[in-house]
Short mmCIF file of C-alpha atoms in Angstrom, two decimals:
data_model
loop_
_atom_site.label_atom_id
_atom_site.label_comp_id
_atom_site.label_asym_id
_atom_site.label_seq_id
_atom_site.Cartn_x
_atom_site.Cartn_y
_atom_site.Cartn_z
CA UNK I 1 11.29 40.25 16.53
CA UNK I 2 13.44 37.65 18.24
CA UNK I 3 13.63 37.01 21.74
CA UNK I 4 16.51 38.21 23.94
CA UNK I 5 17.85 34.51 24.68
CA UNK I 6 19.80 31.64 22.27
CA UNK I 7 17.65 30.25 19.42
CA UNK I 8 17.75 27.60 17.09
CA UNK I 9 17.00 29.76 14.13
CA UNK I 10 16.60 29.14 10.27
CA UNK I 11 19.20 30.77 7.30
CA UNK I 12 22.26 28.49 8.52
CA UNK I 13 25.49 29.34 6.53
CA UNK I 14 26.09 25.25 7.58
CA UNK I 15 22.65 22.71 7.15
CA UNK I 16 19.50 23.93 8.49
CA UNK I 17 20.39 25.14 11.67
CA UNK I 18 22.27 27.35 13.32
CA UNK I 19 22.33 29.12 17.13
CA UNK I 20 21.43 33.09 17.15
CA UNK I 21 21.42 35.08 20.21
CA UNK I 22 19.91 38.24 19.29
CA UNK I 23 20.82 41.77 21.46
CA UNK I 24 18.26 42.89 23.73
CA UNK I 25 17.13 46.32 25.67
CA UNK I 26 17.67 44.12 28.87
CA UNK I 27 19.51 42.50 31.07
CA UNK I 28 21.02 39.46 29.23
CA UNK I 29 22.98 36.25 31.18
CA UNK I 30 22.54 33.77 27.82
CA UNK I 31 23.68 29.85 27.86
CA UNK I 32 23.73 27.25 25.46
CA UNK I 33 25.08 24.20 27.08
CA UNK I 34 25.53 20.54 25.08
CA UNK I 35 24.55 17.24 26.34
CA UNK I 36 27.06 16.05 28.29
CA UNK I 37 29.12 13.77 26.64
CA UNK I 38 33.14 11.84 26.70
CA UNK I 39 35.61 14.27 25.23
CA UNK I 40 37.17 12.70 22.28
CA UNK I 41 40.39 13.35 21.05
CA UNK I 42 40.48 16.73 18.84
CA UNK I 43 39.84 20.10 18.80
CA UNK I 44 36.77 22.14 19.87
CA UNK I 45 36.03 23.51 16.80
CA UNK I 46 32.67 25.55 15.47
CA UNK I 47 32.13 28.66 12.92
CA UNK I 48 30.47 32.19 14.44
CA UNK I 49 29.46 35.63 13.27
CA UNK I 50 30.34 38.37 15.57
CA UNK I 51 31.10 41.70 15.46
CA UNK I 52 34.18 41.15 17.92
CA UNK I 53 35.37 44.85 18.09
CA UNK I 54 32.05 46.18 19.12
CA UNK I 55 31.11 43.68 21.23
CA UNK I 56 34.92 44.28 23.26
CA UNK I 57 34.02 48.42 23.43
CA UNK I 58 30.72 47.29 24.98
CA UNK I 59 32.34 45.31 27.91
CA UNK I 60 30.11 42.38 26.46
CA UNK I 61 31.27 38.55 27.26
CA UNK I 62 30.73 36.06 24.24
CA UNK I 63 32.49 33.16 26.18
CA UNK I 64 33.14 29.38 25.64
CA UNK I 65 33.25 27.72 28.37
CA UNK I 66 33.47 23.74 29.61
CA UNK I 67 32.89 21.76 32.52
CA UNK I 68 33.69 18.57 33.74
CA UNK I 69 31.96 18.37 36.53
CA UNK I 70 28.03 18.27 35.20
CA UNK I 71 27.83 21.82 35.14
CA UNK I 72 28.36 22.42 38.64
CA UNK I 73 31.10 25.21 38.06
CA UNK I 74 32.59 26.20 34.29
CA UNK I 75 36.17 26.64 32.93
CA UNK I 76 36.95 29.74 30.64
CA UNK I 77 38.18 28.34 26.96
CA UNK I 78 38.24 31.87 25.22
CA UNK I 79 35.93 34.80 25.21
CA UNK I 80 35.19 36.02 21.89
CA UNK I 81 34.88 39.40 23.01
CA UNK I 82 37.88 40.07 24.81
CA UNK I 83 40.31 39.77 21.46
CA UNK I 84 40.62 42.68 19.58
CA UNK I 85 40.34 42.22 15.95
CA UNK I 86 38.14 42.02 12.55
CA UNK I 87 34.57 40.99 12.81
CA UNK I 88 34.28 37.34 11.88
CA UNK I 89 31.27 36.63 10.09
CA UNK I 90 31.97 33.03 9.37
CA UNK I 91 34.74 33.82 8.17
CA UNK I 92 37.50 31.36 9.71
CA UNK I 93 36.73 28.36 12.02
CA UNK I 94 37.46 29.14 15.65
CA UNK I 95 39.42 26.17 16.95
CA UNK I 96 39.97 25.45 21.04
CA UNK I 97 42.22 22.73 22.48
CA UNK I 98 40.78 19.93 24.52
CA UNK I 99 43.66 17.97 25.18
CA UNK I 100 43.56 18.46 29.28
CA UNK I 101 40.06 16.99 28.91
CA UNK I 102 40.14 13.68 26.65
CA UNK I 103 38.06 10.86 28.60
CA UNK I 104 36.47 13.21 30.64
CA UNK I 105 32.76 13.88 30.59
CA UNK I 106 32.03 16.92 29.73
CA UNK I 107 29.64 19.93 28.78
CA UNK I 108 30.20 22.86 26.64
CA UNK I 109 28.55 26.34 26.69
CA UNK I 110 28.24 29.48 24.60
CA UNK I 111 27.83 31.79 27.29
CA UNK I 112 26.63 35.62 25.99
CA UNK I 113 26.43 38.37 28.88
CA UNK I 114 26.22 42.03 28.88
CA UNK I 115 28.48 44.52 30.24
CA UNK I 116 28.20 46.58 34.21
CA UNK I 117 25.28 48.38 32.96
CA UNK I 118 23.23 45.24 32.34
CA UNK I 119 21.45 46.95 29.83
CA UNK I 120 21.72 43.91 27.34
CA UNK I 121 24.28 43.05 24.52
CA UNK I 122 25.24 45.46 21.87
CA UNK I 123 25.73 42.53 19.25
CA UNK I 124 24.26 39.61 17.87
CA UNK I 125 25.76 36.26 18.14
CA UNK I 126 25.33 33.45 15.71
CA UNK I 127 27.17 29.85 16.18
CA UNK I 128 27.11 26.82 13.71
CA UNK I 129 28.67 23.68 12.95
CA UNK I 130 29.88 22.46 15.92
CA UNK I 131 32.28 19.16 16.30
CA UNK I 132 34.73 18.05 18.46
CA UNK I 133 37.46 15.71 17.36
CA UNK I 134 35.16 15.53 14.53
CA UNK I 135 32.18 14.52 16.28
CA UNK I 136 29.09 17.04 15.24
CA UNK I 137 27.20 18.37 18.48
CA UNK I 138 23.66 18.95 17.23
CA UNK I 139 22.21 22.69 17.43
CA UNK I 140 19.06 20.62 18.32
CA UNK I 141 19.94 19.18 21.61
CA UNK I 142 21.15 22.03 23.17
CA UNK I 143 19.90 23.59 26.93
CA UNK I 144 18.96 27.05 26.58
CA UNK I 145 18.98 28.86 29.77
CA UNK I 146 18.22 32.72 30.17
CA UNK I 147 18.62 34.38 33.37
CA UNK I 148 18.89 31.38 35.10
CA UNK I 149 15.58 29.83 33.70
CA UNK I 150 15.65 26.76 31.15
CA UNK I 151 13.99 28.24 27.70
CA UNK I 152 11.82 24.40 26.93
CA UNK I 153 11.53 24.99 23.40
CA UNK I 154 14.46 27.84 21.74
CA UNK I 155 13.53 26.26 17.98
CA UNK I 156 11.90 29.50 16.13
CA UNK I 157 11.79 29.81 12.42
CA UNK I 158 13.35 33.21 12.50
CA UNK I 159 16.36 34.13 9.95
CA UNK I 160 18.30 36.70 11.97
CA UNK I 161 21.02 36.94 9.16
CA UNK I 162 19.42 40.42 8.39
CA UNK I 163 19.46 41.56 11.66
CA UNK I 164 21.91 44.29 12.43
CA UNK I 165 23.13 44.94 15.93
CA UNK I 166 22.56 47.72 18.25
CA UNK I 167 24.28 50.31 18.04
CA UNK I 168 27.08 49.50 15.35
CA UNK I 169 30.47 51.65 15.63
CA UNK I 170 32.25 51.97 12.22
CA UNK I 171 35.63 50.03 12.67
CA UNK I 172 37.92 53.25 11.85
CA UNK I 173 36.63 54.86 15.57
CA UNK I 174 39.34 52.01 16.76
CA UNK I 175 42.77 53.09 16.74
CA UNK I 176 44.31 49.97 17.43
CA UNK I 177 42.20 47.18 14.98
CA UNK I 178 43.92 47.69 11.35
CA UNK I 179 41.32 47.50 8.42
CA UNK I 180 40.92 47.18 4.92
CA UNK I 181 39.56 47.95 1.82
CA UNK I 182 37.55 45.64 0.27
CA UNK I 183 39.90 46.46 -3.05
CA UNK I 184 42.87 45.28 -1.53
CA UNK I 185 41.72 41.41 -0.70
CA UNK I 186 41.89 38.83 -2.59
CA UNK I 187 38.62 37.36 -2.21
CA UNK I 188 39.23 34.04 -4.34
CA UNK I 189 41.46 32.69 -2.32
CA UNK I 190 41.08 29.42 -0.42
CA UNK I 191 40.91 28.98 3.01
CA UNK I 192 45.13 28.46 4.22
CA UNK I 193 44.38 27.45 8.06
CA UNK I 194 42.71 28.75 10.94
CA UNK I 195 43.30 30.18 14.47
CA UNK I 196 44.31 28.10 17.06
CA UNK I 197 44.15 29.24 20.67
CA UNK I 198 45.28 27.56 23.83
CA UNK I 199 44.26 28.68 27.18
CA UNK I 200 44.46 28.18 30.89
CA UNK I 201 41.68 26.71 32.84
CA UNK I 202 39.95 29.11 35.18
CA UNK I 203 36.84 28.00 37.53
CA UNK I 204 33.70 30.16 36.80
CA UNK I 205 30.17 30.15 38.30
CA UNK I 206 27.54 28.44 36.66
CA UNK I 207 24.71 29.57 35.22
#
């Protein structure tokens, strides 16, 4: 099986790489941090599979985060987890405004954590293709760190598209997320736009 931390795993929707952090029975506090590097004008913007809805009923965090000080403390972008709303299994692009960083230097993470039980995440996580301002960050020069330890060497040739997560929850158990019938869509249809979310910056630990 696959280890409880980020990997740089094989069966990329996007080249021949993407990220994967798989659930686990334990305690999970999972980063994947970039290089650090001078934000360029544009967009954060990256593809992800994620079972949003069962990830929020599990008090999980699937955060983005920045900082701009070398990693010293973190800013907030979004987490994943905390919207409520259809699984998105590459689905749409999820797009994050850097404009109150352009010139700075700066490091991104993908930051996965369990909930108050710390009994490990309910959901796995996969991330690919990666640019900002249309600059591609590489899957390959990412800093793994799990529980506060530095994984040397996350590369595994492990396809964790047929993984399922933990302890799925059908989507009809949640009154408020609308869904659909696989009848009623209109599955040739191009791709019209994307989400765009803006957010306020808020100091976090680091890892």
């Amino acid at each position: 099986g696959a280890p409880g931390y980020w990997i740089i795993a094989t069966g990329a929707k996007f080249g021949n790489y993407h990220a994967a952090l798989p659930w686990d029975w334990e305690h999970q506090d999972e980063w994947m941090i970039t290089p650090e590097f001078v934000c360029p004008p544009g967009a954060l913007v990256f593809w992800t599979g994620l079972n949003i809805p069962l990830a929020h009923s599990r008090q999980n965090s699937c955060a983005v985060k920045l900082s701009n000080d070398g990693g010293n403390t973190w800013i907030l972008l979004k987490d994943l987890a905390a919207m409520l709303f259809m699984p998105n299994e590459y689905d749409t692009p999820i797009v994050l405004e850097l404009d109150n960083f352009i010139g700075q230097n700066i490091k991104l993470a993908w930051h996965g954590a369990d909930g108050p039980a710390n009994d490990g995440l309910s959901v796995n996580w996969l991330v690919d293709n990666i640019s900002v301002g249309g600059m591609a960050l590489r899957m390959e020069d990412m800093t793994i760190v799990s529980n506060g330890k530095e994984i040397p060497n996350p590369l595994r040739n492990i396809d964790v598209n047929s993984f399922t997560d933990r302890d799925p929850i059908p989507l009809s158990a949640y009154g408020d997320i609308q869904t659909y019938n696989n009848d009623d869509i209109d599955v040739t249809r191009d791709l019209e736009g994307y989400v765009l979310y803006r957010f306020q910056s808020i100091n976090e630990d680091k890892p």
